[in-house]
XYZ file of N, CA and C in Angstrom:
207
model
N 91.854 127.406 -108.821
C 90.600 127.356 -109.565
C 90.471 125.971 -110.201
N 89.259 125.562 -110.355
C 88.983 124.256 -110.944
C 88.263 124.428 -112.277
N 88.448 123.465 -113.149
C 87.816 123.503 -114.458
C 87.032 122.207 -114.635
N 85.736 122.342 -114.838
C 84.854 121.185 -114.974
C 84.428 120.947 -116.418
N 85.169 121.506 -117.386
C 84.786 121.354 -118.790
C 84.720 119.893 -119.214
N 85.592 119.066 -118.644
C 85.547 117.628 -118.966
C 84.210 117.020 -118.552
N 83.694 117.456 -117.410
C 82.397 116.955 -116.941
C 81.290 117.357 -117.898
N 81.274 118.624 -118.289
C 80.210 119.095 -119.181
C 80.278 118.360 -120.525
N 81.494 118.117 -121.041
C 81.634 117.396 -122.305
C 81.173 115.947 -122.152
N 81.518 115.341 -121.020
C 81.102 113.959 -120.761
C 79.581 113.846 -120.718
N 78.927 114.824 -120.100
C 77.458 114.815 -120.071
C 76.897 114.910 -121.483
N 77.471 115.776 -122.304
C 77.013 115.916 -123.692
C 77.213 114.604 -124.446
N 78.406 114.015 -124.294
C 78.710 112.759 -124.995
C 77.740 111.644 -124.611
N 77.286 111.663 -123.358
C 76.364 110.624 -122.878
C 74.904 111.036 -122.975
N 74.683 112.185 -123.630
C 73.323 112.706 -123.836
C 72.558 112.834 -122.519
N 73.263 113.357 -121.509
C 72.667 113.592 -120.193
C 72.555 115.087 -119.948
N 71.529 115.480 -119.257
C 71.378 116.868 -118.844
C 71.916 117.024 -117.431
N 72.241 118.260 -117.068
C 72.713 118.531 -115.711
C 71.678 118.087 -114.690
N 70.405 118.271 -115.020
C 69.360 117.877 -114.068
C 69.321 116.364 -113.881
N 69.681 115.603 -114.915
C 69.758 114.143 -114.783
C 70.865 113.761 -113.806
N 72.023 114.413 -113.955
C 73.139 114.158 -113.051
C 72.779 114.552 -111.627
N 72.105 115.679 -111.477
C 71.690 116.135 -110.153
C 70.793 115.097 -109.480
N 69.864 114.549 -110.242
C 68.924 113.580 -109.684
C 69.619 112.263 -109.345
N 70.412 111.745 -110.276
C 71.058 110.445 -110.064
C 72.150 110.507 -109.002
N 72.797 111.666 -108.856
C 73.894 111.778 -107.909
C 73.550 112.514 -106.636
N 72.287 112.860 -106.463
C 71.834 113.625 -105.286
C 72.685 114.884 -105.101
N 72.777 115.671 -106.161
C 73.585 116.889 -106.166
C 72.645 118.086 -106.172
N 72.931 119.056 -105.326
C 72.061 120.229 -105.217
C 72.346 121.228 -106.340
N 71.388 122.101 -106.562
C 71.575 123.149 -107.574
C 72.683 124.109 -107.158
N 72.856 124.316 -105.854
C 73.928 125.186 -105.368
C 75.299 124.601 -105.714
N 75.426 123.286 -105.595
C 76.688 122.632 -105.941
C 76.940 122.713 -107.441
N 75.897 122.537 -108.231
C 76.046 122.655 -109.695
C 76.455 124.080 -110.059
N 75.905 125.061 -109.369
C 76.264 126.454 -109.625
C 77.736 126.699 -109.295
N 78.212 126.114 -108.198
C 79.625 126.239 -107.836
C 80.510 125.677 -108.943
N 80.146 124.521 -109.440
C 80.941 123.910 -110.501
C 80.907 124.754 -111.765
N 79.762 125.351 -112.034
C 79.643 126.224 -113.198
C 80.549 127.439 -113.119
N 80.887 127.840 -111.893
C 81.766 128.997 -111.683
C 83.217 128.590 -111.453
N 83.501 127.293 -111.538
C 84.862 126.819 -111.345
C 85.309 126.787 -109.899
N 84.358 126.742 -108.984
C 84.682 126.715 -107.558
C 84.830 125.273 -107.072
N 85.573 125.062 -105.988
C 85.746 123.698 -105.485
C 84.469 123.145 -104.862
N 84.292 121.845 -105.015
C 83.196 121.129 -104.355
C 83.819 119.969 -103.589
N 83.062 119.350 -102.720
C 83.612 118.293 -101.863
C 83.980 117.044 -102.662
N 84.926 116.303 -102.094
C 85.321 115.029 -102.703
C 84.148 114.058 -102.721
N 83.269 114.181 -101.743
C 82.085 113.318 -101.695
C 81.225 113.530 -102.937
N 81.021 114.791 -103.302
C 80.225 115.108 -104.494
C 80.920 114.572 -105.737
N 82.226 114.812 -105.843
C 82.963 114.325 -107.007
C 82.896 112.800 -107.077
N 82.939 112.147 -105.940
C 82.824 110.695 -105.892
C 81.472 110.206 -106.388
N 80.417 110.900 -105.987
C 79.072 110.512 -106.454
C 78.948 110.708 -107.963
N 79.525 111.797 -108.471
C 79.490 112.040 -109.920
C 80.228 110.918 -110.639
N 81.396 110.555 -110.130
C 82.174 109.476 -110.740
C 81.406 108.158 -110.724
N 80.690 107.919 -109.640
C 79.905 106.689 -109.538
C 78.786 106.672 -110.576
N 78.098 107.797 -110.716
C 76.994 107.889 -111.688
C 77.512 107.719 -113.113
N 78.651 108.356 -113.412
C 79.179 108.353 -114.775
C 80.180 107.221 -115.028
N 80.475 106.423 -113.972
C 81.434 105.327 -114.084
C 82.760 105.827 -114.660
N 83.346 106.808 -113.970
C 84.598 107.407 -114.427
C 85.477 107.741 -113.221
N 86.641 108.329 -113.483
C 87.558 108.761 -112.428
C 87.500 110.273 -112.293
N 87.986 110.793 -111.166
C 87.946 112.236 -110.922
C 88.669 113.000 -112.024
N 89.782 112.472 -112.504
C 90.532 113.126 -113.575
C 89.755 113.235 -114.878
N 88.696 112.435 -115.006
C 87.860 112.489 -116.207
C 86.853 113.631 -116.160
N 86.679 114.260 -114.974
C 85.641 115.285 -114.856
C 86.145 116.644 -114.387
N 87.347 116.710 -113.804
C 87.812 117.990 -113.268
C 89.322 118.135 -113.444
N 89.747 119.375 -113.690
C 91.164 119.736 -113.730
C 91.394 120.848 -112.737
N 92.583 120.855 -112.139
C 92.981 121.964 -111.271
C 93.837 122.903 -112.079
N 93.499 124.185 -112.040
C 94.256 125.203 -112.744
C 94.841 126.153 -111.705
N 96.149 126.154 -111.594
C 96.811 127.000 -110.624
C 96.658 128.476 -110.976
N 96.937 129.342 -110.003
C 96.778 130.791 -110.191
C 97.623 131.319 -111.336
N 98.837 130.786 -111.526
C 99.698 131.300 -112.569
C 99.216 130.937 -113.971
N 98.353 129.916 -114.068
C 97.826 129.482 -115.373
C 96.546 130.201 -115.750
N 95.849 130.797 -114.791
C 94.545 131.388 -115.088
C 94.649 132.799 -115.595
């Protein structure tokens, strides 16, 4: 399972809405829904998010193994 809480906090800190990220990063609503549920998304999408936010993947997502959830 993945945890995108860092991404949501980063958006808040930068006063950005999810729809702003979707527009700037060409991200679909289906992909945003996946992230909201902690599901994996492609590295391409994560790369576009990092480019928009000028950050690294570790700044937006954590992997949580089955034994931790």
